[in-house]
Each structure stands twice: as structure tokens, then as C-alpha cells.
Amino acid sequence: MTPWLLVLPTVLAAGLGVAVRRDDRWAGALAVTGTGVTLLLALVAWISQSGTVVGHLPSLPLGDLEVPLTLATDPVRLAVAAVVALVATAVQAYSTWYLAADDRYGQFAATVSLFTAAMLLVVVSSDLVLTVVGWEVMGWCSYLLIGHWSRRPAARRAALKAFLVTRVADIGFVLGLVGLAAGARSTDLGAVVRAWDRPTACIDAAVVSGSSLGDALGACGAPDATLRAVLLVLVVIGVLGKSAQVPFQDWLADAMEGPTPASALIHAATMVAAGTVVLAGLFPLLADSPSARWVLGLAASVTMLLAAVLAFAQSDLKRMLAWSTVSQVAIMLGAVAAAPDGAGPDAGLLHLWSHALFKSLLFLAVGWAAVAAGGTAATALRGSAAAAPVLRAAFLVGFLSLAGVPLVVGGVSKEHVLATAWDGAVAGDGPGIVVLVVLVLTSAVTAAYSTRGYLVLTAHVRQRPTAGGVTPAASAVLWVLTVLVVFGGLVLLTGTFAVGEVSLLWLLLTVLVVGLGVAVALRGGFDRDPAEVLARRLTPHADRGLGVDAVYRRLVARPVVRLARVVAFLDTEVVDAYVRGTAVATRAAGWTGVRLHRGERPSAGVGLVLAAVVVLGLVGVLAWS
Amino acid sequence: MVVSLLLALPAAVGLWLVSGGRALPVRPARLLAASTAGLTLALAVLVAVTRPGVDRAWLPELGVRWSFGVDGISVPLVLLTALMGVVVTAHAWVEVPRGGTPATFLGCLLLVEAGALATFTARDAVLFLVAFEVVLVPMWVLIGRYGDARDPRARTEAAQRFVLYTAVGSTTMLVGILLLVLSAGTADLRELAGGAGAALAPGTQLAVAALLVAGLAVKVPVFPLHTWLPPAHTTAPTAGSVLLAAVLLKMGTYGLVRLPVATVPDGFGRLAPVLAVAGAVGIVWGGLVCLVERDLKRLVAYSSVAHMGFVVLALASGSQTGLQAALYANIAHGVVSALLFVLVGGLKHRWGSVDLTVRRPALRETSPRLGFVLLLGLAGSLGLPGLAGFWGELLAIYAAWRPADDRPGAVLLSCAVVAAVGAALAAAYALRVAGLVWSGDRPDPESPATPDTVGVERWVLGGLSALVVLLGVAPMLLLSVTHDAVAALGGAR
Amino acid sequence: MTSLVSVDAVVLAPALAPVLGVVLVLVGDAVRPGRSRWALPLAGVVLVAGALVALRGSLGSELEPLRTLCLPAPDGACLWTAGPRTSTLQAAVLLASAAALALLHDGRAGRRDTAVTATLLLASATGGVAVAAARDLGSWLVALELATVPVVALVALRGTRSAAHGALSLLVTSLASFALLVLGAALWLTATADATFSSEAVAAAWADPDRRRVLVLAVTLLVAGLGFKLSLVPFHAWTPQAYAAADLGTTLFLAAASKVSAVAALLVVVSALVGAAPGPAVAVLLGLPAVASLLLGTVVALRQDDPVRLLAWSTIAQAGWVVVPLTAVSATGLRAAAAYVVTYAAATTVALAVVARTGARTLAGTRGLLRRDPLAGGALGLALLVLAGLPPGVIGLVVKVLALSAPVAAGVWPVAAAGVVAVVLGLAVYLRWVAVLLARPEPADGPGEEAGDTAHGRSTRVVVVAGTVVLVLVSALPQLLVGGLS
Amino acid sequence: MIHLVGPYLLAAALVGLGVAGIALRRNAVLLLVGVELVLSGGLVLLVATQAAGADRWAAGSVLPLFTITIAAAEVVVALAVVLAVFRQRGSIDLDRRSEPEDAP
């Protein structure tokens, strides 16, 4: 099955969705069908396919650059594609209920379809250009989805911020990929990896046979390691932006202004996770470049812990989930950064896979609860899980998974990340040790805020919130996701993800750390919000994301606008001045000429003639005698 | 024969409309103009498919021949021009500006089209120049007579500035062409590109290239020679703006490809760093001005400066990829800017002005179709993948990163970085416009809603939007057309 | 010994025709004095007939020019040598004179001095025709003055105070330039020891440093003397005064016929230098006035509000353009100069004829002309665009290309640069007027405003139409003009 | 060949005198005289050239005759114009501007 089949249905759904956007029922049916078909195709392929399948378009005739436009599927990519399609289907089905009253539902559904298509493209892309295509389209769709309720100034601002922050980071992404492609004279991922890979075997053989390392590098045609490091760092910068990692972290929490299903999609399976997919594709190069790994590892580590702490202190539960996303994505990236050369990026991808399941569940459930409770603030949502049995189950499973309790899907994947980080720390050539330490700390904090979320949502309140006309489709979605979160860990049995064994020791350690976090969270008892007990003073700052927004404005936005004013001034007053100056000078010359001839004295003509003759004669005779 | 007909048809009908038929009422006039444009488009397609040529003596004294024909480089531009002819004449159903008779207006549009077609098909350097000048007077009339009715003074000034500034460029180019033709001994562009130009002494090549580049840079326009463009666009009527952006600017880049790049590659190579820097500065400069510009039309004009910066940068890189990128970005900008100018012109028609500081009901709320097209245009303008603008700009950055071997790599690499920053600026200004015009509150019930697009305007916008998407999702359509000609150019080096 | 020189009347016909006209007019006037309304039409017919004969000559070949007044065998030199270029220039002189007559005819219906006018004009045309074919100093000087002197009288003939003033300006400048020409001719003879304009003699003179110095001085004086006729800066001061003061017909004669004959005379001198004298010396002598004319003419024209004065200053600028290709001192330069001056003459003829037709005294007087009077407006617009060198006035662009190609080929860069500037400034000048033509006519601009010497006559109309047809034809097929000048 | 320093000097002196007259005098008639002086300088030069070494047509002797004739004709026209000007404005001062009231 050609990989293009995975992307096509959602693209079609998006295209047709624009056409039928006026009719909610058609739009909904189309959207769900599009993602559903993709899900089916992905599952079928995942089950039936063993090796790698490559799909081509006619390559672009670009002279010395080869752009084959290849797509490739292998089991890991298919697994990720399947989960993306699953989440997208869930979101589409859920939003037929959630946005039933919205006057622009059709547009929303079409945009979600396009968003899904873009993410699927990134997942199955084996060509850097196609990666950029998917990457940028996702950014644009996030702008549309976050700003869906564009009548609200906050939503408009959040959408703008999300797009601009990621686009600024994309400067690095695009440059990095362009540089990589330039080195390989091809945009094919395989060709790029081959061109930039360190020819280790050759070098080792040369060194063994007695030549120096420098000679060996030269003899084997090794690529410029410094340039490779720079390019990879550039790509990493782009990934940090899209994945909302430090220093670009602030846009994601604001993005909560979008409709909850959109948040679920952005957070769970698509945009923020895309960076992990891209870096996994470039893993062979990344593994050879310690500097890029350090940059990624450090940024991920800082983000992991910072976001977890901020999540704990949020007064708004939806924003808490947002920050938890930032933290969890940092864990995935940390896994990629920490993984030693032999390990591969699959631990990070596995965590992506599981995170997609439980985070979408949590978001969709919180969305329902918020509808029932009339707001997303922790105080409003207090006890709202009582609205429906499925919510209680969903929150329980979801938060257990988020906290990383063993056996549920989130726990399974997190243990593998820990194990990978340990391997990396042992190998000692990357940021493994830092990631490991911070990850352990983060696990505790994560457990704490998961506990907090569960406590708040399931607290006993006198007035039970009403379920509020939920359609069977929406509750079915939640049930399915709940079940998958519980049993999703079984994916390991398929052998899709090439991760190592996890020893019991890790299991024990995890339980210990999680238990610690839960215990800390429970210090204030079961009835009080742990954040009020432990982080009352942090909450206002956490809600503002520690004021990073102001820093962005002061450091980037304002200087750029000021520069723009200066440039606009220069444009009219300096660059254009010579144009106007010419006009003025010409007019002045004309005026002078007119003045000189105003008299029209007959004698003036004669005088001029004589003077000119003398001058010309002198010039002529002196110059050419 | 077909080529002659392609040029003669719009020229003849245009001339008749501005002379004998000037008094024709608007209905028959626009029907005539539109059917002429449609027929021209059909002829253009025929020419693109069959690639005929015509070659007769014209001025034997100067070795100038009446030689027209197309190759892979000119075919897309011929099609674009013919298409824009249809767009602007169809737009007459939406709006016929006052300032003179409708027939004269339409005639001028057709004359501009004819001149542009002649420029793109000329195979003789001097003939190219003559064709290049043909568009000046009709365009001058379009801006000066049919421009913004509210400000006659600004109109006159903008028209005068347009014609004089571009004349500086074309006369400089004329001197360059003469030097080239006289030193190479032939005016045939094919011979010149086939080695007659490359055989010149390095000093002559440099002089020719300098004159040609300086002259054509005005038309493109390349920073810092761009200041004629914003006033011209601001005051020109919608159809004029469309032609200006989609056709006239392309004549500059086409000239760059045809003349200095193809004929004096070594001389051009020595100038390339300067051109690359100018292009890169233009990208950022235009983007920055767009961030604070108040008038939407001016803003789109400045964004043109930025986009043409990408084209120039790609050209300067000297590689085949660069040439392909430049040609692609060229066409893409033509389509996207045409879309934006039709749209912004429509908004100006509805609102009276397109001052961005005036608060108006958001388009998304009152006129969703217009809003959709605006958003599409802005997305295309910021280089969103899947839309026309993306390929040219990405490939331009690539080309600058990996230029031809004889180019100074460090300079072009810095230009690539600057261009990438410029792409982010494009996002910033596009979203600024979207935030101010497209999204916003529901209007007060009292404030008048902006009428949504209907009728011909809807079709025009729809067609252009479809083209923007088509170019974005199927780049091979265009790249494969230009590829052979570009490879031939590369082979001549 | 049969006769001193051989005479071929057919070859001489372009010059003999106006002479015949003079005789007929004088005889007629003597027979029926004061009732000579037919004088001008008769002169016109004669001039057109002469032009047709001359045009026949322009189809000939450069290698076998029409020759007559040849000395007997051993010497064999011919005093009258007319190749295709010369013939075309002669035809242009004659046709321009005919156009001037047409304007005079319409402008002074009922005047009594038509016979005098016709005589003067015919005499001057004879001189203009003859100077083009002259190849020796004597004929050249005589023909040149024959072309000049009657014009002074023509200007003065109008009889108004300003006409007298203009005539005085013209007179003193022309006297001074005549003196210079004679002095130049004497020096030329001293330097080359040959009374013909022959390149062999020039080459011989150039080889000797002493004689070279004298030759340069001679060329300087000749250029200065012709510069007056051409209105080159700094010999231009009389131009706006005389143009504005004279009848429009006379102005047209000054602007078109007189300029063509002056260029023909200059070409005679320069063609002797081609190949013989190294370029730079002549390039400077011709280049300085050319550049000065280009710049000053356009810049001042930019500020004129009187159409006639604007055209006067434009003449000065265009004179610069004519000389631009000559700075290359090459055969292509000669051709380019000839092509340029003919194109200029045609365009100026049309422009002045339209001005005469409308009687406009200010640019605003032609406001909206394109709508009020499409024929006149269109003709004027086309003529201005030809002068500006913009399509649809393709011929204007073609001759500018030709004019610039000569200095570019010879590497005279300062002149080429000045040309570039002048093109742009020229656009500003002419488009300013075209914009007025295009403007919406104001209600006040009724026909009642058209006072002054309006010439709504038929002959002006013929001039306008014929001139426009010529411009359109050569714009479509520049080869028609350029081919006749090789 | 004899040396002709004398005639050349005479010619130069005549031309210089004439030029000075043209440049300094503002009276139209005196200007005419200046012009005639320059002319006669040219004529002397011509004749001297002829004496120094005849060209094939003896132009040095013939040209002066032509020139004198033309000059005579020119003077006729010149005097007529000067007279007309004098009638019109009562002065033949070449420094007078054209009167604005009469300007077109």
C-alpha cells in the first residue's frame, strides 16, 4: 500500500470540507469518514506490513538538487500514523457534539482534517521538503484552530502568538533542513543521512591500520562535523519552537483559547509531537553529534521540570494539562537526546504514542466536564467528574497514565524512557545523566499534579453537575480511549517499537517516585486542592507563565516593530530622498535656466557664441595639437 | 503566424479602443475587450503547445530582426500574461474606474497586455527593448487618468514617477543592450545566449552586465530602486495594479534571466554578490515596512518588493536550482499578488480607503467569502506550503545556501539566512493584516456590513485562488516546463 | 572643350524646382502686383514636386550617388553629389518647407505680402537643398547662407514689435556665425590645402601636427557656425525668441526645414572627418555642445508653459540628440544623425501644425484636446511621443537607439550617459504635455477661447494628416526611413 | 614657398579687432562693422593661403569673391531688419530686453 494513501483521505476531507462547510451534518460526516478511513488504512497496513514501503511522486526537476518527494512507511511510522488517525477520529467525532452549536463548525472540521493530513505527512515523509510542507501547514492550521473563536480578542492573540513563535523558530528549522539537503544535494531523508553520517567503520579501520584520526576523516570523506552540529542545532531550534520547549514554551498555554477538541488534537498527537518524529528520522545524525544532543537535552530537561512545576501551580485545569503537555513532550525529546547511538529513538516515539492516547482522553474529558461545569478553572471544575460515569473512569485512567504508574500505557512508555536515559548516562557521551536526573524529579512532580487534577475533578460537591445532552458518539469516544489507555501498553508485544527490556528495578523505582509525588500532593488531605496547600504563592506567577510573554514582547516584538518604524522612515526619507532630490534638482535647474534666458537680449546670444568658440577652440587645439 | 496573431490581436483591438472606439459604451467595450483577452489566452495556449516562431527582417542596419518565439522560460510568463489579460478585462464587470471613457481604459489594458506578450516572446535584444517600452504609456495613462479618483495630485505624481523611474531603468538597459549587441555582433538572443555573449572579454561582460542589471533592477524592483512601486500601486486602479504586479514586474525578472544571466554569465557572476545582497536586504526591508504600513495597498506593494527579493536572490545564486526557483517564485508572485490586488482593490472600492488604522467590521464575520480569499492570499504571501509562494521561496533559500561554484559562498550563505528571517517577517505582516481585517468582533448592528463578493468578482477571485492552490500542490507542472530551457542555459555556461 | 562643367537638370531638380518657383512667383507678381493669392499654393506645388524627385534619389545606392556639375576628366570632382542620404534629407527639407507654406497660407489669408513670403521661403529651401549636396567649400558656404538669410527676413516680415526683436536676435547671431563659418572655411583651406570636403585631404592634414592644429580650429569654427543654425547650446539663445516671435509657419520652417538643412551641412563636414580624423578630438568638439544642449534644453523645456516656447527648447534638446551620434565620427553615426533629424522634423511639423490649428497660447489651451478634437489631439500626442521616444511612437525610440548606438560603439561614454539622462528628462517634458491633452476638458475651454492666429484651414489639416501618416508609417516600418539613409 | 607671416598677422589682427567689436559694442550697426572685420580677416587668410600654395581650383582666390557677395546680401537684410527694429522701438541697443507687454 503506497504511503500516499495515508495522507490522501484527510486531504480530500479537508478540500471537500471547505466545499460543504455550510452544512454541519455533511461536514461532520465527511470529517469523521476521512479520519476514520485513514485510521483503518493505517491499522491494516500496520498489521499487514513488515518492512519499509516507499512511495514516490514524480520528482521535481530542479537541476542539481534532487527532490524525489518520497514517502515511506515502516511499522513504527505506521503505529504513530495510526495513533494520529485515532486521535483525529476521536476529535472529529467528539466535536460533532462539542461544536454542534458553533456557526463555523464546517470550517473547524475541514481545518482539523487538513491538520491531520499535515501531521500524517510529517510522519510518513521521507523527504525533507515534504517534512517542511507538513510542518508549516500544521503551524497554519494551529493558527486557524486556536483562533477559531476569533471574536474573542484573547483567542486572536493566542493564535497570532502561536504562529509567530513557531514561525520564528522555524527559521532555524528551515535553514537546518536546507543546509542538510545542500550537503547531500538531495532532500531524500535516506540520502541526507547517508551523506552526513559519520563513516564510523571506515574511520575505525583506518585508525586501526595506523593513520591519525584527521587523516582517517579525510580519507573516508567524512562530512564536516562542525557544520553538521550547527545544522542539527538549527533543526533542534525549530523543533523546540514547534514543541513549545524552553525558550519558546509560552505559546502553548495561551493556545488553550482554542476549542477543546482542537487543543486535544494539537497537544495529543500532532503539532507539538511532530518534532519528536522529525528528530527520530534524523536520529542517526543526531546520535553522532554530541553538541546537538546537549542542546536538545538541556532544553528538554529544563522544560520538563519547569513545565511540570508550572502545571502543578495552574489555577486553570485546562492550562494545567497544557503545561503537562509541554513537560511530557520534553520527556519524549529528552529520550531522543539521551539515547545512545545503539538505542535508537523508539523510546521517545513510544512515549509519543502513549501520550497521544492519554492526553487526548484527558482533554476530551476535561472539555466535557467544562461544558458541564461552565468553566475550566479549578474552582469551577471541582467535582465535575460526577457528571457522567465515563468521566470518572476517564480521569482515573488518564491521570494514572499521566503520572506514569506502571502497567497503564503512560507508565509503560515512561519506564522505557527512563531506561533509555540510564543507557545514555552509562554511555556518557551525551546529556543522558542530566536527562535521567531531571526525569526522575519530573516524575515526582507529574505524579503530584496528576493527583491534584484527579482530586479536584472528583471531589465531592453537593450539587452534581448535569451531563448536558452528550451524544452517544462523544461518550463512546471517551470509552474507547479509556480502554486503550488501560491496555495500550500491550503495543509492546507487537514488537513495533524497538525498545529494550525494562527490569523490575525500574518498575520499583517508578512506583517509589510516583508514590512520593502522590504523597506530597496529598499533604493537604483529600478535600483540598494541593496547589492551594503547596503553591499558593506560585499560582499567580504560574498562571502568567512566569511573565515570559512580556519578555518575548520586550526582547523580540518591540525591537522588531521599532526597527520597522526606522526602516519605514528610512524608506521614505532616505531611500526615496534621492528620487525626490533628483526631481527638485531638475526643477531648480530648469528655473535657473529660465532665469538665465529671461532677458532674451540679442547681445547675449552673440556673447555666448564667442565665448563658446574660444573655449572649444582652446580645448580642441590644446588637447590635440 | 500564431505568434504574430497573439501579439497583433490585443494590440489591434487595444489601439482601436483607445482611438476609433473611444466613445464605445461600457457594455460593448468590455465585451469586446474580454473576448479579445479570452481569444488571446486561447492563442497563448496554442503558442505554448505548438511553440511556433516568426522571424523577419526589421531593421537590417542594426541587425535587428522581427523575431518572436517562445521557449520554456517564456511559456509560463506568456500564459500568465494572457491569463491576467482575462482577469483584468473580466474585472471590468466589477469596476470601471472613472477618469476617461471605459473603452480607453480597456484599450490601455489590452495594450499593456500586448506589450508584455511582445516582451516575453521577443527573440531579439533590441526588439525586446522596444516591446519593453510599449507598456509604459498605457500604464502611465492607467495610473495617471484612471487612478485613485480622490487625489488627482498624487495620481499625477505616481504616474510620472512610475514612467520616469522605469525609463531611467530601461534607458540604462538600452545602453547595456547596445554595448552587448555591438560587441557581440548579433542581436539574436538565442545566439547571444548560445555563446556569442559569453565569448566577450571579461571587462566588456562586466560592463554589459552592470548596465543591464542596473536597468532591469528598477523594473523588478530591487532594493533600493523600489520607491516607484508603492505609490504606483496605491493609486493605480485595481486592474492596473494587477497588471503592474503580475505582468510588469515579471518583465524585469524575465529580462534579468534573458539578458545578463543568459548572455554574459561571467559578467553577471561578478555582480551576483551585490545583487544577492540587494535581494536579501529587500526581503527584510519590505517585510519590515509591511509591519508598520498603514495603507493596505501600499503594504501589498512592499510585500512585492520582499517577494521579488527572493527571485533576485535565487537568480544571483547562479545554479540551475536557483534559476528554477526564480522562475517559479516569479510566476507564484504574479498569481498571488494578482489575487491580493483584486481583493484589496475590491475592498477599497467598498470601503473608500484601505487604511488599516480604521476599525471596520471583520471580514470573517460579514463577508466570509472575501475573508476566505484574503486569508488564502495572505497565506500564499507568507509562503505557506501547498500554496504558490512556498516552492520558490524555499528553493531560493536552498539556492543561496548552495550557489554555483563561482559565487562567493559566504555572502550568499548570509543572504540565505537573512532570507529565512524575512520569511518569518512575512508571517508577521500577513498575520497583522489578517488580525486587522479578517478576524475581529461581530460588527455593531448599525455599522454597515461589507458586501460579500458576487458575480464576476467571485469568479475572478475563485479562479485565482484555484491557481494559487494548484501551483502550490503541483509544482512539477511549472518546473517541468521551465526545466529544459534552464538546463540549456546552464549548458551554455 | 564643350563646357566647363557637365549639368544634369534631372539630378539638380530638387534645387531647381524651388528656383523655378521663385521665378514664377516673381514674374506673376510683376504681372499682377498685389493680387498674388496663388503664390503660396504654387510654391507648395513646386516644393512637393521637388521633394518627389528627391525621394526618387533616396532609393539609389550609396556607391553610385547622383552626381552633376562635374569637372572635366582629369579632375573629375563633382560639385553636386547626392547619395540616398542626401536625397532623403533634401526631400525632408522640401516637404518641411511645403508644410511651413501651408501654415503660412492658412495663417495669413488676406495678407498682401504672400509673394514676398513665398519667394523668401523658396529661396531658403533652395539653399537647404543645395547645401546637402555640396561637396566643396564654395558651394557649401553659398548654399548655407542662401538657406539662412531669407529666414531672418521671414521672421521680421511679421511686422510686430516682438517679431522685430526676434529677427534682431536671429540676425546678430547669424551674422556672427557667418563670420565664423568664413573664418572656419579659410582655416580649413589653410589646413587641408583643398577646397573640397575630402577625407584624403583631412587625413593628410591630420598627419602633420601644425596643420592638425589649424584643422581642429577650423572644425571648431565650422561647428560653431553650424551650431547656431542647429540651435546647439551655447549658440541657441535666439531660438525661443525667434520661434515665439515669428508666424507659426515661419517657426515651422525654422524648426524643421532649417534644422534639416543645417544637419545636412554638418554631415558634409563630418563625413569628411570619418575615418580620417581620430575620434576623440571631434568627439569633444561635438560632444560638449551636444551634452549641454541635451541637458539645458530639456531642463528649461520642463518649465515652459507656452507650447511654442516649449517646442523651441525641445528643439534645442533634440539638436543635442542629432549631434550625439556624430560624436562617434563613424558612418553609422552619420546615418543615425540623419535619421534622427528627419524624424524630429516630421514630429515637430505635426506638433506645430496642431498648435497652429488650435491656436493655443498655453499648454492649458490644449487641455482635453484628445476629446475635443481627436484628430489634432491624437496627432499631437503621437508627435510628442515620437519626440519623447516612447512607443507607440516607435520611430522615436528607434532613432534614439540608433543615436545612442554610435557613441556606445565608439566608447564615448559621457555622451551616452548624458543621453540616458536626457531620455528621462525628455519624457518628463513631453508627457507633461500629453497629460494635458488627455485631461478632461474644462467647460471654460470653449471654442471661443481660440483666439490668436488660429489656422483652421484646410492646408494645416493636410499637414497634420500627412505628417501623422508619415509618423505612423515609419513607426510601423522603421526600415522605410532608416533604409533610405544608409 | 615664401613665408607669409605678414598676411597671417594681418588676418589675426583683423579677426581680433572684429571680435572685440562684436563683444564690446552694443549698437547693432557697430556690431555689423565688427562682423565685417572678422569676415575680412577670413578673406585675408584665404588669399594668403592661395599665395602660399595654390589648391587645384584656386579656391583661395575664388572664395573671397563669393563671400563678399554673400556678405553684401546679408548686410542688406541686416540693415533692413535694423531699420525695422529702430522704427518699432526707437533704439538699436542690443542690450534691451524684449518688452513684456509685447511678448506673446
Tab-separated table of C-alpha atoms in Angstrom, chain B residues 87-260:
chain	number	residue	atom	x	y	z
B	87	VAL	CA	-8.668	38.705	-15.312
B	88	VAL	CA	-8.375	42.439	-15.753
B	89	THR	CA	-10.862	42.674	-18.583
B	90	ALA	CA	-13.319	40.490	-16.693
B	91	HIS	CA	-12.791	42.752	-13.724
B	92	ALA	CA	-14.394	45.500	-15.777
B	93	TRP	CA	-17.725	43.946	-14.834
B	94	VAL	CA	-16.856	44.649	-11.240
B	95	GLU	CA	-15.492	48.114	-11.562
B	96	VAL	CA	-14.654	50.520	-14.353
B	97	PRO	CA	-12.745	53.427	-12.883
B	98	ARG	CA	-13.697	56.937	-13.825
B	99	GLY	CA	-11.268	59.376	-15.364
B	100	GLY	CA	-11.929	58.750	-19.014
B	101	THR	CA	-14.027	56.634	-21.283
B	102	PRO	CA	-14.362	52.958	-20.418
B	103	ALA	CA	-13.172	51.992	-23.884
B	104	THR	CA	-9.896	53.858	-23.418
B	105	PHE	CA	-9.398	52.149	-20.101
B	106	LEU	CA	-9.949	48.727	-21.559
B	107	GLY	CA	-7.853	49.565	-24.573
B	108	CYS	CA	-4.960	50.542	-22.344
B	109	LEU	CA	-5.274	47.248	-20.513
B	110	LEU	CA	-5.075	45.354	-23.777
B	111	LEU	CA	-2.127	47.430	-24.925
B	112	VAL	CA	-0.238	46.638	-21.745
B	113	GLU	CA	-1.028	43.005	-22.322
B	114	ALA	CA	0.178	43.176	-25.907
B	115	GLY	CA	3.390	44.903	-24.893
B	116	ALA	CA	4.075	42.366	-22.193
B	117	LEU	CA	3.408	39.480	-24.548
B	118	ALA	CA	5.776	41.001	-27.071
B	119	THR	CA	8.414	41.397	-24.370
B	120	PHE	CA	8.108	37.787	-23.341
B	121	THR	CA	8.232	36.475	-26.869
B	122	ALA	CA	10.870	38.743	-28.388
B	123	ARG	CA	13.940	36.846	-29.513
B	124	ASP	CA	15.920	39.902	-30.452
B	125	ALA	CA	17.585	42.109	-27.887
B	126	VAL	CA	16.616	45.423	-29.458
B	127	LEU	CA	13.119	44.236	-30.200
B	128	PHE	CA	12.898	43.213	-26.567
B	129	LEU	CA	13.710	46.750	-25.591
B	130	VAL	CA	11.102	48.213	-27.903
B	131	ALA	CA	8.491	45.838	-26.537
B	132	PHE	CA	9.650	46.647	-23.031
B	133	GLU	CA	8.835	50.305	-23.648
B	134	VAL	CA	5.444	49.650	-25.187
B	135	VAL	CA	3.783	49.133	-21.838
B	136	LEU	CA	4.940	52.438	-20.404
B	137	VAL	CA	2.471	54.826	-21.991
B	138	PRO	CA	-0.693	52.761	-21.495
B	139	MET	CA	0.314	52.044	-17.930
B	140	TRP	CA	1.023	55.697	-17.399
B	141	VAL	CA	-2.453	56.502	-18.666
B	142	LEU	CA	-3.960	53.843	-16.430
B	143	ILE	CA	-2.317	55.266	-13.336
B	144	GLY	CA	-2.496	58.915	-14.224
B	145	ARG	CA	-6.024	59.005	-15.595
B	146	TYR	CA	-7.860	56.123	-14.067
B	147	GLY	CA	-6.111	56.025	-10.713
B	148	ASP	CA	-7.449	56.913	-7.316
B	149	ALA	CA	-10.143	59.483	-8.046
B	150	ARG	CA	-9.813	61.257	-4.735
B	151	ASP	CA	-6.331	62.612	-5.107
B	152	PRO	CA	-5.510	63.927	-8.596
B	153	ARG	CA	-2.173	65.320	-7.494
B	154	ALA	CA	-0.954	62.067	-6.031
B	155	ARG	CA	-2.210	60.338	-9.134
B	156	THR	CA	-0.220	62.541	-11.462
B	157	GLU	CA	2.852	62.244	-9.312
B	158	ALA	CA	2.630	58.491	-9.036
B	159	ALA	CA	2.160	58.101	-12.773
B	160	GLN	CA	5.017	60.424	-13.530
B	161	ARG	CA	7.263	58.741	-11.038
B	162	PHE	CA	6.401	55.363	-12.471
B	163	VAL	CA	7.161	56.315	-16.010
B	164	LEU	CA	10.290	58.329	-15.327
B	165	TYR	CA	11.799	55.919	-12.854
B	166	THR	CA	11.266	52.919	-15.049
B	167	ALA	CA	12.508	54.913	-18.027
B	168	VAL	CA	15.773	55.500	-16.187
B	169	GLY	CA	15.995	51.762	-15.888
B	170	SER	CA	15.065	50.936	-19.418
B	171	THR	CA	17.387	53.537	-20.917
B	172	THR	CA	20.266	52.227	-18.860
B	173	MET	CA	19.312	48.813	-20.084
B	174	LEU	CA	19.231	50.174	-23.625
B	175	VAL	CA	22.835	51.273	-23.341
B	176	GLY	CA	23.703	47.862	-21.978
B	177	ILE	CA	21.894	46.118	-24.804
B	178	LEU	CA	23.601	48.296	-27.367
B	179	LEU	CA	27.000	47.564	-25.895
B	180	LEU	CA	26.196	43.890	-25.866
B	181	VAL	CA	24.821	43.806	-29.380
B	182	LEU	CA	27.576	45.917	-30.831
B	183	SER	CA	30.374	43.994	-29.199
B	184	ALA	CA	28.906	40.580	-29.880
B	185	GLY	CA	27.865	41.463	-33.388
B	186	THR	CA	24.413	39.984	-33.176
B	187	ALA	CA	21.149	40.963	-31.606
B	188	ASP	CA	19.638	37.498	-31.676
B	189	LEU	CA	19.045	36.429	-28.105
B	190	ARG	CA	19.469	32.781	-28.959
B	191	GLU	CA	22.865	33.366	-30.470
B	192	LEU	CA	23.825	35.653	-27.624
B	193	ALA	CA	22.831	33.044	-25.080
B	194	GLY	CA	24.437	30.325	-27.140
B	195	GLY	CA	27.928	31.643	-26.650
B	196	ALA	CA	28.192	34.876	-28.592
B	197	GLY	CA	27.844	36.826	-25.355
B	198	ALA	CA	29.955	34.542	-23.245
B	199	ALA	CA	32.819	34.953	-25.663
B	200	LEU	CA	33.175	38.660	-24.898
B	201	ALA	CA	36.112	39.988	-22.944
B	202	PRO	CA	35.627	39.945	-19.166
B	203	GLY	CA	35.692	43.712	-18.909
B	204	THR	CA	33.006	44.113	-21.560
B	205	GLN	CA	30.935	41.399	-19.964
B	206	LEU	CA	31.102	43.161	-16.647
B	207	ALA	CA	30.144	46.494	-18.181
B	208	VAL	CA	27.251	44.937	-20.078
B	209	ALA	CA	26.081	43.059	-17.032
B	210	ALA	CA	26.321	46.135	-14.829
B	211	LEU	CA	24.272	48.233	-17.219
B	212	LEU	CA	21.681	45.540	-17.779
B	213	VAL	CA	21.332	44.654	-14.143
B	214	ALA	CA	21.120	48.258	-13.062
B	215	GLY	CA	18.486	48.939	-15.676
B	216	LEU	CA	16.370	45.899	-15.057
B	217	ALA	CA	16.665	46.163	-11.297
B	218	VAL	CA	14.461	49.223	-11.476
B	219	LYS	CA	11.679	47.317	-13.100
B	220	VAL	CA	11.893	44.274	-10.837
B	221	PRO	CA	12.225	46.301	-8.482
B	222	VAL	CA	15.307	45.530	-6.434
B	223	PHE	CA	16.055	47.421	-3.255
B	224	PRO	CA	16.998	50.318	-3.210
B	225	LEU	CA	15.408	51.112	-6.561
B	226	HIS	CA	11.905	50.229	-5.463
B	227	THR	CA	10.409	53.502	-4.366
B	228	TRP	CA	8.359	53.966	-7.510
B	229	LEU	CA	6.344	50.864	-6.816
B	230	PRO	CA	4.319	51.706	-3.707
B	231	PRO	CA	2.862	54.982	-4.972
B	232	ALA	CA	2.115	53.414	-8.344
B	233	HIS	CA	0.272	50.555	-6.737
B	234	THR	CA	-1.528	52.741	-4.273
B	235	THR	CA	-3.016	54.997	-6.881
B	236	ALA	CA	-3.456	52.612	-9.780
B	237	PRO	CA	-6.917	51.215	-10.427
B	238	THR	CA	-7.375	47.588	-9.445
B	239	ALA	CA	-6.832	46.266	-12.933
B	240	GLY	CA	-3.734	48.413	-13.285
B	241	SER	CA	-2.324	47.160	-10.014
B	242	VAL	CA	-2.912	43.594	-11.104
B	243	LEU	CA	-1.100	44.146	-14.376
B	244	LEU	CA	1.662	46.033	-12.640
B	245	ALA	CA	2.320	43.316	-10.118
B	246	ALA	CA	1.577	40.252	-12.156
B	247	VAL	CA	2.968	41.300	-15.507
B	248	LEU	CA	5.174	44.378	-15.444
B	249	LEU	CA	7.413	43.317	-12.590
B	250	LYS	CA	7.839	39.990	-14.304
B	251	MET	CA	9.271	41.768	-17.309
B	252	GLY	CA	12.140	42.878	-15.115
B	253	THR	CA	12.969	39.425	-13.828
B	254	TYR	CA	12.444	37.906	-17.233
B	255	GLY	CA	14.839	40.453	-18.635
B	256	LEU	CA	17.382	39.555	-15.984
B	257	VAL	CA	17.169	35.922	-16.968
B	258	ARG	CA	17.201	36.588	-20.688
B	259	LEU	CA	19.842	39.241	-20.839
B	260	PRO	CA	22.572	39.297	-18.215
